[in-house]
Short mmCIF file of C-alpha atoms and ligand atoms in Angstrom, two decimals:
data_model
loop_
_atom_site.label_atom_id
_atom_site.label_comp_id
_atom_site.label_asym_id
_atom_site.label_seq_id
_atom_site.Cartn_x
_atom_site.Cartn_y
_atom_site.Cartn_z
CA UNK A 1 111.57 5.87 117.26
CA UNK A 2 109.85 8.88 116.62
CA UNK A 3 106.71 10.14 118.28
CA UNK A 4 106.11 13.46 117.23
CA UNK A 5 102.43 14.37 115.43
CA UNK A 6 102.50 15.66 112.05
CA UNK A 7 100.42 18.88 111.44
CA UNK A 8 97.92 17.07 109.25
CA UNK A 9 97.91 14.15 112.61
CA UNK A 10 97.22 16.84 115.18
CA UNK A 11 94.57 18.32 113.07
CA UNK A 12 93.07 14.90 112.67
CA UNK A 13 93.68 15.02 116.49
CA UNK A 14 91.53 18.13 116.76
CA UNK A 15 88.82 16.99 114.31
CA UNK A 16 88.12 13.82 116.74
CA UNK A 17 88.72 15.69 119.71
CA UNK A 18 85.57 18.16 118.89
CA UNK A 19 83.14 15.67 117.46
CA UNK A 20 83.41 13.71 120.16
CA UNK A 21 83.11 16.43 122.68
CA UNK A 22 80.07 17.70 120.69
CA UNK A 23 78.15 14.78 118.76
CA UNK A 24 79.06 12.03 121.24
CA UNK A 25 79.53 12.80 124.64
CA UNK A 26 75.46 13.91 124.16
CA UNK A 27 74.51 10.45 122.73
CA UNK A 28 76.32 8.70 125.76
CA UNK A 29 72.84 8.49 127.82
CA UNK A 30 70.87 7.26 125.54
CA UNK A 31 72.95 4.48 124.09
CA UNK A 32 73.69 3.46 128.48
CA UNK A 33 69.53 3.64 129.05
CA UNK A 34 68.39 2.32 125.67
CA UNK A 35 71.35 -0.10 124.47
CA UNK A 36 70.64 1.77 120.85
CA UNK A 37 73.11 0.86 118.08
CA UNK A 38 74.35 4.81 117.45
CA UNK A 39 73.23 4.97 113.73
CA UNK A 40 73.95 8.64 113.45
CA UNK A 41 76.81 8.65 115.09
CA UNK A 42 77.85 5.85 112.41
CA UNK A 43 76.78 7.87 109.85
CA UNK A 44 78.47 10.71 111.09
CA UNK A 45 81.48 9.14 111.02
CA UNK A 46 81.31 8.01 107.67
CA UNK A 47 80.66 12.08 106.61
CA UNK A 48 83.52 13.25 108.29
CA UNK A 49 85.82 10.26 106.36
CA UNK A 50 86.50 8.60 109.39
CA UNK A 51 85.46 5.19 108.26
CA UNK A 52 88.03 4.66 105.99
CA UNK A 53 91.18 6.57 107.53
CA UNK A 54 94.04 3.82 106.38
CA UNK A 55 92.73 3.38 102.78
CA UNK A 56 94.01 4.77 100.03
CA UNK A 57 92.53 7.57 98.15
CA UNK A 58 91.37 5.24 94.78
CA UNK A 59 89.45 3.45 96.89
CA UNK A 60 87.64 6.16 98.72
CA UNK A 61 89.74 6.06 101.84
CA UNK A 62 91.02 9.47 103.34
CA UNK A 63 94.83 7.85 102.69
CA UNK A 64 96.09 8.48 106.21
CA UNK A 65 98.29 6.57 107.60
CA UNK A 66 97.73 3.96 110.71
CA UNK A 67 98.78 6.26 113.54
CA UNK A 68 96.35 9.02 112.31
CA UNK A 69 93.42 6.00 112.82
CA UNK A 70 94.66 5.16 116.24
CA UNK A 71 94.59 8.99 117.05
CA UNK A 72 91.11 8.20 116.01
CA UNK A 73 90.21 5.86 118.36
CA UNK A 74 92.29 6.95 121.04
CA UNK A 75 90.55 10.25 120.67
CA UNK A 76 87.01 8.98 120.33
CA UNK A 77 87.52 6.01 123.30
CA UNK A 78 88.28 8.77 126.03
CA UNK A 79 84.21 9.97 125.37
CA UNK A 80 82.97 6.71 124.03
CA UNK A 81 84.49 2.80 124.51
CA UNK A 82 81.26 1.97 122.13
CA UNK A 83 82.14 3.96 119.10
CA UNK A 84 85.36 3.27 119.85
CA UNK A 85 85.12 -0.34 118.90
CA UNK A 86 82.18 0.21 115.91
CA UNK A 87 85.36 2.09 114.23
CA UNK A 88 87.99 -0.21 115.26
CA UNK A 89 85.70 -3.37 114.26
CA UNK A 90 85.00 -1.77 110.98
CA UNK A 91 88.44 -0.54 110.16
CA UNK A 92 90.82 -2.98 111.00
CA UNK A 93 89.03 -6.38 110.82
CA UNK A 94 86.38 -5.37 108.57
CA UNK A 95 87.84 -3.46 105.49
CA UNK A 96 91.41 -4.18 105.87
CA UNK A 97 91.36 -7.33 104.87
CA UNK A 98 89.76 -6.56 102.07
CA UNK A 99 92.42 -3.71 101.53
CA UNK A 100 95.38 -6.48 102.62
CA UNK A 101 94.51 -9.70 100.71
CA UNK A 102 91.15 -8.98 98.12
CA UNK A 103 91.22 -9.14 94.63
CA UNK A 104 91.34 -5.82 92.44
CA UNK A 105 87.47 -7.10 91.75
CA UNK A 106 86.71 -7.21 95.43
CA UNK A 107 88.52 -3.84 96.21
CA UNK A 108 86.61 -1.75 93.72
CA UNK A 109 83.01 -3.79 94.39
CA UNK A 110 83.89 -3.48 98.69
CA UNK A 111 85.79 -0.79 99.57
CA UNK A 112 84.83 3.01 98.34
CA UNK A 113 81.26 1.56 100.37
CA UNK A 114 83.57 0.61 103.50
CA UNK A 115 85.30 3.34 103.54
CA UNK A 116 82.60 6.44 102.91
CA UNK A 117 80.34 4.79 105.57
CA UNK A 118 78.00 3.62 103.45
CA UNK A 119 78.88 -0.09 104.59
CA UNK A 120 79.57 -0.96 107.84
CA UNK A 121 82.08 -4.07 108.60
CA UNK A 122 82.55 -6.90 110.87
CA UNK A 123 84.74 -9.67 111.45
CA UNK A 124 83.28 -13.25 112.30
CA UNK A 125 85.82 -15.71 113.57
CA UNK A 126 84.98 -16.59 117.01
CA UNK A 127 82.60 -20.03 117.73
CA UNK A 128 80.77 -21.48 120.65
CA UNK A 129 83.08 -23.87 120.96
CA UNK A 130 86.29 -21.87 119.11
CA UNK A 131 87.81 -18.60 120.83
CA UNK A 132 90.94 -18.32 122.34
CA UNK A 133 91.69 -21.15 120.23
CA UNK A 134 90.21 -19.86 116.95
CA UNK A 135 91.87 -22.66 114.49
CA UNK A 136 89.60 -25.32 116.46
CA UNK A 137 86.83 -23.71 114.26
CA UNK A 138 83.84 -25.96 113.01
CA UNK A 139 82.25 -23.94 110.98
CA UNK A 140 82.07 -25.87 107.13
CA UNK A 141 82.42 -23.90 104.23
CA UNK A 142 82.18 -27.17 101.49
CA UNK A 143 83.37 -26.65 97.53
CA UNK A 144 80.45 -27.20 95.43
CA UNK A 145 82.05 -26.67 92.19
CA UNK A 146 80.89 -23.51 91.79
CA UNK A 147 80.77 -21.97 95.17
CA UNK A 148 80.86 -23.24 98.41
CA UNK A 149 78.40 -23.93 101.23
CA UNK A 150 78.29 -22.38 104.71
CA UNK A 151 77.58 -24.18 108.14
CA UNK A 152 78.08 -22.89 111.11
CA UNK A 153 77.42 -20.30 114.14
CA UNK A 154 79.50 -17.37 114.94
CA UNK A 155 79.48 -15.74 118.30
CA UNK A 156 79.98 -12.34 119.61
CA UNK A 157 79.98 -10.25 116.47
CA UNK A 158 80.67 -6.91 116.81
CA UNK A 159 78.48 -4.62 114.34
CA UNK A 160 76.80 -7.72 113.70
CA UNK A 161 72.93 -6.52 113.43
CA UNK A 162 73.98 -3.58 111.71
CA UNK A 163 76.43 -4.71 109.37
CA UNK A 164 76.52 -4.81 105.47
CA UNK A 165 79.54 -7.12 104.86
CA UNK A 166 81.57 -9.60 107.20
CA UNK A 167 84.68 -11.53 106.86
CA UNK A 168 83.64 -15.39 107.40
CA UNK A 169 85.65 -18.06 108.21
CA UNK A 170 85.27 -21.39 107.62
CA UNK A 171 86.70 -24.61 106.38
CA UNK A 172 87.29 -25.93 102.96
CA UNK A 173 88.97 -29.03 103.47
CA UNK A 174 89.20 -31.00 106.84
CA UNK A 175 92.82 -30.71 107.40
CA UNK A 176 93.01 -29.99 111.03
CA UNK A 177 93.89 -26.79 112.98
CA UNK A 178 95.00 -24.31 111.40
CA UNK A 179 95.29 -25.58 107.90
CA UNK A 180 92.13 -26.04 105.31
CA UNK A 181 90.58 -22.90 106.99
CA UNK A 182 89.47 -19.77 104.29
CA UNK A 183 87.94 -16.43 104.18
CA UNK A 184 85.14 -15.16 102.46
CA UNK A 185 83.54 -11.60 101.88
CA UNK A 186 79.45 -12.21 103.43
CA UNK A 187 77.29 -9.54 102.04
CA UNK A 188 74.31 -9.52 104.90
CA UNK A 189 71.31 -10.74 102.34
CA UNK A 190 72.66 -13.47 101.46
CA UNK A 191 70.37 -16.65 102.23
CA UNK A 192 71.18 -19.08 104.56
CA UNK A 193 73.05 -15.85 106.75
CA UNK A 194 70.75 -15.28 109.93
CA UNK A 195 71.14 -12.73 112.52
CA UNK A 196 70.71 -14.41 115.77
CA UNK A 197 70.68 -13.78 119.32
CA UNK A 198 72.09 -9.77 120.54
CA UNK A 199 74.26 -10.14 123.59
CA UNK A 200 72.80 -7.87 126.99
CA UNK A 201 76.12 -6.86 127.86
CA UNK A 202 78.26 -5.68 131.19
CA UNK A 203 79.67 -2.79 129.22
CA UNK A 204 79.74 -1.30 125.16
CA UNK A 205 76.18 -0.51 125.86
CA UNK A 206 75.53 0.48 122.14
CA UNK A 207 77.65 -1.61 120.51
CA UNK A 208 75.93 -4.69 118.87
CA UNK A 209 77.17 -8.22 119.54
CA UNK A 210 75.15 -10.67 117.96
CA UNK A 211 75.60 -14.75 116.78
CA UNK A 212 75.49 -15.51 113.43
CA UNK A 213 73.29 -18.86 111.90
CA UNK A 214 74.79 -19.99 108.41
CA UNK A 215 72.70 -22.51 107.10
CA UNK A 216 73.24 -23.71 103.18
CA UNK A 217 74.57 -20.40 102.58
CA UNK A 218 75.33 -20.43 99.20
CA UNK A 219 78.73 -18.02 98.08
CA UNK A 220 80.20 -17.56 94.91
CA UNK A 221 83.85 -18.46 93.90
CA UNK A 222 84.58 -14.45 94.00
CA UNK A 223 83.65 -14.09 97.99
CA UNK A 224 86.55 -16.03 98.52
CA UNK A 225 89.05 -13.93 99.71
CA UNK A 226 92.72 -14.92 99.12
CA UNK A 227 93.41 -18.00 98.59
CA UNK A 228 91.33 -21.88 99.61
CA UNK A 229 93.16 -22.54 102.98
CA UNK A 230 94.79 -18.91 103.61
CA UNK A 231 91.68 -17.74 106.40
CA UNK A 232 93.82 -18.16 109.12
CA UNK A 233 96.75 -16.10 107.88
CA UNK A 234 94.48 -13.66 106.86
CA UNK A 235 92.67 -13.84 110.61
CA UNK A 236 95.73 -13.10 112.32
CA UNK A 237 97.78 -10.89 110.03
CA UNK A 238 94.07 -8.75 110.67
CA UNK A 239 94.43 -9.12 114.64
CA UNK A 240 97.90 -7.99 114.79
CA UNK A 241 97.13 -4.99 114.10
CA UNK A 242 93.73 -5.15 115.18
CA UNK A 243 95.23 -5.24 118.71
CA UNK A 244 96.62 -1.89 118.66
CA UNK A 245 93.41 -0.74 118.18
CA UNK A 246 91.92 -2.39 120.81
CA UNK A 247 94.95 -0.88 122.66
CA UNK A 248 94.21 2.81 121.79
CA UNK A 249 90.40 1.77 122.63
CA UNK A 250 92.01 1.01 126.31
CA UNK A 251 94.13 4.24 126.78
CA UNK A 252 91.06 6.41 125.82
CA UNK A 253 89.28 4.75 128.66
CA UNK A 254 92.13 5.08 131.01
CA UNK A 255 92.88 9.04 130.36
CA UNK A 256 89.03 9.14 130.92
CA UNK A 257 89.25 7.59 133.82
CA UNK A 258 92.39 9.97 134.95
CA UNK A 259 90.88 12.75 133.74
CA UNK A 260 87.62 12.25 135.64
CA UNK A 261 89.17 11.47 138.90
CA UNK A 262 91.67 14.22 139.20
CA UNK A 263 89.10 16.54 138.59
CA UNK A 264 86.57 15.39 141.20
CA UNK A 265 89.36 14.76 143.62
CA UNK A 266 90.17 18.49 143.61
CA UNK A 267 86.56 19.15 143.90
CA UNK A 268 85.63 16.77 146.43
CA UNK A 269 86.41 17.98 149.89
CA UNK A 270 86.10 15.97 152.98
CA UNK A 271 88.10 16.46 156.90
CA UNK A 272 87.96 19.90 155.95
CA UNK A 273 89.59 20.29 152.13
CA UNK A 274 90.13 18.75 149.00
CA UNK A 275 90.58 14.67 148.90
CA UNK A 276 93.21 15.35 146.73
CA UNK A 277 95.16 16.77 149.35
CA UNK A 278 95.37 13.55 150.67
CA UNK A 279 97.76 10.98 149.70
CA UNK A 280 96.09 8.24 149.78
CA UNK A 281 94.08 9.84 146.67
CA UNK A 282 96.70 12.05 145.01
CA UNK A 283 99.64 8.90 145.01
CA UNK A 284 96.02 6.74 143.09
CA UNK A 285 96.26 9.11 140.51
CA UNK A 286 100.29 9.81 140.21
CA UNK A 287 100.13 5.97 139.55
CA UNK A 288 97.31 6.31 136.87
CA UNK A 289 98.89 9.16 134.98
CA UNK A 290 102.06 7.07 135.01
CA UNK A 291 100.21 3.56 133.47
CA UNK A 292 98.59 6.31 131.17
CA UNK A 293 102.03 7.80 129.97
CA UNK A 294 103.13 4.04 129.52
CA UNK A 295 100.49 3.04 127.95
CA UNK A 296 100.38 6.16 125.45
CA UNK A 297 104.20 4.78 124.61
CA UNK A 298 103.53 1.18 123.90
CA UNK A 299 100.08 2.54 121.95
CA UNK A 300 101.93 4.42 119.81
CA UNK A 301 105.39 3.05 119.09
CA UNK A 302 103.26 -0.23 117.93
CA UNK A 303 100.66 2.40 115.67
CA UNK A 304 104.31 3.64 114.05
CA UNK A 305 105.70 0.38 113.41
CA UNK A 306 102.62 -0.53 111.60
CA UNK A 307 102.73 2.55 110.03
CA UNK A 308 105.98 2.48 108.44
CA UNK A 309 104.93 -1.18 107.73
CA UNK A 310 107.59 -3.03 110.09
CA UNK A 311 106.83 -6.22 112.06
CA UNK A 312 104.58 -5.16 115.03
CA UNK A 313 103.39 -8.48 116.56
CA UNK A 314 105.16 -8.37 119.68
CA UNK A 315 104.66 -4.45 119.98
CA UNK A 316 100.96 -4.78 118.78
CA UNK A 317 100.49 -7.62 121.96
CA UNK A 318 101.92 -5.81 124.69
CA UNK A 319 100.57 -2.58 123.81
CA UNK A 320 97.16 -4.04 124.00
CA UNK A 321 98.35 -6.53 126.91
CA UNK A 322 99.54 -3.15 129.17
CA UNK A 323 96.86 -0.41 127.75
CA UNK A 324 94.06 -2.92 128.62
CA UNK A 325 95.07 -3.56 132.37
CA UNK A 326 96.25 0.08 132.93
CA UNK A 327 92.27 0.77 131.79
CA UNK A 328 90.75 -1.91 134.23
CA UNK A 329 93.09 -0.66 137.09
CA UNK A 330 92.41 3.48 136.00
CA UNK A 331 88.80 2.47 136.23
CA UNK A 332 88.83 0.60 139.50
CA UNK A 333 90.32 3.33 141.49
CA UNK A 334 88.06 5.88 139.87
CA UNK A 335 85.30 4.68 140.92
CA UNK A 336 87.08 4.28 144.44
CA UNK A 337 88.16 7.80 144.46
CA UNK A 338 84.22 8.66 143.49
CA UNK A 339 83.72 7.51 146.67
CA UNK A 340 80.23 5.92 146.94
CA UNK A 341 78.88 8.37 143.70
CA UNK A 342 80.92 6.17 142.08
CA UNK A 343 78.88 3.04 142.11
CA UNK A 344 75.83 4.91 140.81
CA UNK A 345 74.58 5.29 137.63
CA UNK A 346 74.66 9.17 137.75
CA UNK A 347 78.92 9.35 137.02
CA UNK A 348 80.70 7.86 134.78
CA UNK A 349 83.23 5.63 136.16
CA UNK A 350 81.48 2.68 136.72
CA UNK A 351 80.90 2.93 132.96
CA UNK A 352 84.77 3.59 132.52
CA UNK A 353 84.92 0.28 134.37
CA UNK A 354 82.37 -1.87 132.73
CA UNK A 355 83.98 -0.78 129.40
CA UNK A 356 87.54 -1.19 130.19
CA UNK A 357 87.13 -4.91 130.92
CA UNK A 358 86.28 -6.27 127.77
CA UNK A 359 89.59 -4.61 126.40
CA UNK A 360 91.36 -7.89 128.48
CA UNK A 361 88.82 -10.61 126.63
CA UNK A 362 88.45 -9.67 122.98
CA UNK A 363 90.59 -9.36 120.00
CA UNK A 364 93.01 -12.14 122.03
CA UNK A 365 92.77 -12.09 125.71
CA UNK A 366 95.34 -10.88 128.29
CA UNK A 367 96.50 -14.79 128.55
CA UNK A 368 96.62 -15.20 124.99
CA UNK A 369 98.99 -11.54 124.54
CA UNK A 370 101.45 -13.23 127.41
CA UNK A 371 101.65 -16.30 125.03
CA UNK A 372 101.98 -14.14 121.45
CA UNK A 373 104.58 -11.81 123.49
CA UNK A 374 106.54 -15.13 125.25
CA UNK A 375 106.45 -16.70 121.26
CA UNK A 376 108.54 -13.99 120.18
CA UNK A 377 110.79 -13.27 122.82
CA UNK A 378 111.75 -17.18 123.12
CA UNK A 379 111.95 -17.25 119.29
CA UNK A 380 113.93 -14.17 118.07
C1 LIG B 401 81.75 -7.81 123.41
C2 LIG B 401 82.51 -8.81 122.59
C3 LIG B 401 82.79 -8.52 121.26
C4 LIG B 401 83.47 -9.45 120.46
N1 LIG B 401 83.64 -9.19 119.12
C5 LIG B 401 84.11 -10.18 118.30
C6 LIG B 401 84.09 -10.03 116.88
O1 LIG B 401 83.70 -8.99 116.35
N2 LIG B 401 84.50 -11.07 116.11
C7 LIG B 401 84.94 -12.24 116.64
O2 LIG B 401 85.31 -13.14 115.88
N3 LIG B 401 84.97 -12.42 117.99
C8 LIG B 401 84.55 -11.43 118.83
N4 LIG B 401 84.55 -11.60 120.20
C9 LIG B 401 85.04 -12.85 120.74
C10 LIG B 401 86.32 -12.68 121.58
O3 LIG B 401 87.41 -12.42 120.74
C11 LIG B 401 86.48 -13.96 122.43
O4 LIG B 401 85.48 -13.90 123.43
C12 LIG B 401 87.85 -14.08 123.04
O5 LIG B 401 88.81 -14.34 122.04
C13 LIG B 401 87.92 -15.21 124.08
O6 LIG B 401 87.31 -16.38 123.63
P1 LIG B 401 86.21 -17.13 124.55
O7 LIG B 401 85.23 -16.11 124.98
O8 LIG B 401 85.73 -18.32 123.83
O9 LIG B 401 87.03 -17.56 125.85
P2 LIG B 401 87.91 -18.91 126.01
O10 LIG B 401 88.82 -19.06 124.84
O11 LIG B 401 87.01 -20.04 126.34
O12 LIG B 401 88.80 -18.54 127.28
C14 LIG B 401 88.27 -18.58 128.62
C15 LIG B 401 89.43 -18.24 129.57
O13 LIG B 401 90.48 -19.22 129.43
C16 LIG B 401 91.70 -18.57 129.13
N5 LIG B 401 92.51 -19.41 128.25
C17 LIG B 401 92.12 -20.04 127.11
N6 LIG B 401 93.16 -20.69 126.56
C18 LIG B 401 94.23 -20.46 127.37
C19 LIG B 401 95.61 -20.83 127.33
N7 LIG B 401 96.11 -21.59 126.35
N8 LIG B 401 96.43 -20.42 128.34
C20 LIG B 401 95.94 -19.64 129.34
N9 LIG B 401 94.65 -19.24 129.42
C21 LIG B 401 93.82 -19.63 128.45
C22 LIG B 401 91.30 -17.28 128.45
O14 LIG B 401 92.34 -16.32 128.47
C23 LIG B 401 90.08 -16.89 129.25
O15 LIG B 401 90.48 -16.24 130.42
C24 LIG B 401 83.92 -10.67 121.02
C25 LIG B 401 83.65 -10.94 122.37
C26 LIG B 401 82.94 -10.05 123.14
C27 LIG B 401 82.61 -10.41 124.57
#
């Protein structure tokens, strides 16, 4: 396995590092406060070819590989869990499906917009009644000869009120499960799709989650994407690897969360000197930096697997499984190590902590990543 950065990866590295630092980290307030969707940030992203980092260069992508976009991530998750998952919703459950299983048709009319920015993606799969177990989906999507019909609700859609495209699923035939379920490409105008409800959220203040309403939405034969009754290969072949960006999403909060604490604990003083000096605190963050390390491993052996294109379920899953708890417990004991500064508003770890938890519910929840990882062990 090998983990070293390639020049053109550490400059990528760099790139994220400072816009973060700079066009971010000053945005941070305002999207905590005001819950505002960061449009410029979004658009930023887009300028600095961001939104497209995996796809290839004849579709508009910047043709980097899948560690550089996990750099990406990692890099703009340790300022901003939000923007974090805008990118990681857009990227790999948005336009890589597009990228893995369109037509030639759909790649030309979707991507180059995908990937300069100029369309932003989401991924619709989960129901009210349909998460963890996401091929117990009701949502109808009838042949009509022509076309086919849409009826259903979607919950929790990331990017949702601000996307331009989102990859649908519903059913074609009534085959149970699994089976009979198929994509589809939704361009946002199209009647019949209504926004609904925006979720008031614990954390990812910024980030829009929203339920979809299809009612007789009408789509061509050419929004189908891959074949009638391939949707839920296409879901999960899409969460694989979405999961190691939900990972990478959890280590940036984590090394925030490290970073934050060690530096207030030398700061801090109490009985007379720093509350580092103490090992209560310093032994908190030896075991942080450690979970951060092993995170960092799991994050990234998984990002080169995909990379290289090698089977990366099983990495993918406990990568996100261990980078997503390591976040939750980083966060915890910052704000502990804040003291009582850390339960207000005025430092950021009971952000840190707010954010990190979702990283255990979506994209496949910590229960779910126990029964992917105990799948392959018991079946290899
Ligand atoms: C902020 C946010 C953004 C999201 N973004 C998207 C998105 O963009 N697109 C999308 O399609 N979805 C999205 N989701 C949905 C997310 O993926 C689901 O919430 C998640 O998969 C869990 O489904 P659920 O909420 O229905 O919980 P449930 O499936 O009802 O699970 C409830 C609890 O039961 C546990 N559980 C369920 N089954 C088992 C089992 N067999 N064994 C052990 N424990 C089990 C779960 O682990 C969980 O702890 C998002 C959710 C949130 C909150």
């Amino acid at each position: 396995m090998e983990f070293t950065f390639s020049d053109e990866q550490r400059m990528m590295r760099k790139m994220v590092r400072d816009f973060a630092e700079k066009e971010v980290a000053p945005e941070i307030q305002r999207m905590e406060t005001e819950d505002r969707f960061p449009v410029e940030i979004v658009r930023r992203l887009g300028e600095l070819g961001l939104m497209g980092i995996p796809i290839p260069e004849e579709y508009g992508g910047s043709a980097m590989d899948y560690t550089s976009y996990i750099i990406a991530l990692h890099e703009l998750s340790k300022v901003s869990a939000t923007v974090g998952v805008i990118l990681s919703v857009h990227t790999s459950v948005g336009t890589n499906p597009i990228l893995s299983f369109g037509s030639e048709a759909q790649k030309q009319k979707y991507l180059p917009k995908l990937a300069s920015g100029q369309y932003l993606g989401a991924f619709a799969l989960t129901e009210p009644s349909a998460g963890s177990d996401a091929s117990n989906l009701k949502m109808t999507a009838k042949p009509t000869g022509d076309g086919y019909l849409l009826q259903g609700t979607k919950m929790f859609i990331t990017n949702g009120g601000y996307a331009d495209t989102f990859i649908v699923f519903g059913r074609t035939s009534q085959e149970g499960g699994y089976k009979g379920v198929s994509a589809f490409i939704v361009e946002k105008d199209t009647p019949g799709l209504h926004i609904g409800k925006t979720e008031k959220k614990m954390g990812l203040h910024g980030s829009s989650t929203v339920q979809l309403n299809f009612e007789d939405c009408y789509l061509t034969k050419e929004q189908l994407l891959g074949n009638e009754g391939d949707g839920f290969k296409i879901a999960m072949a899409n969460l694989n690897a979405g999961r190691i960006g939900i990972a990478a999403q959890s280590l940036g909060i984590a090394e925030a969360a490290l970073t934050h604490s060690v530096a207030y604990a030398k700061q801090r003083e109490q009985f007379g000197r720093p509350i580092a000096d103490q090992q209560g605190v310093s032994f908190k963050l030896a075991d942080m930096a450690t979970k951060v390390e092993a995170a960092k491993l799991l994050t990234y052996q998984a990002a080169f697997l995909r990379s290289k294109d090698k089977p990366c379920g099983k990495e993918a899953s406990m990568a996100k499984l261990f980078a997503s708890k390591a976040a939750v417990q980083a966060a915890i004991e910052t704000v502990q190590i804040f003291g009582g500064y850390g339960y207000t508003k005025d430092y950021p770890a009971e952000r840190l902590f707010r954010d990190a938890k979702i990283c255990e519910i979506y994209e496949g929840t910590s229960e779910i990543q126990h029964m992917v990882i105990s799948k392959h062990l018991l079946q290899d």
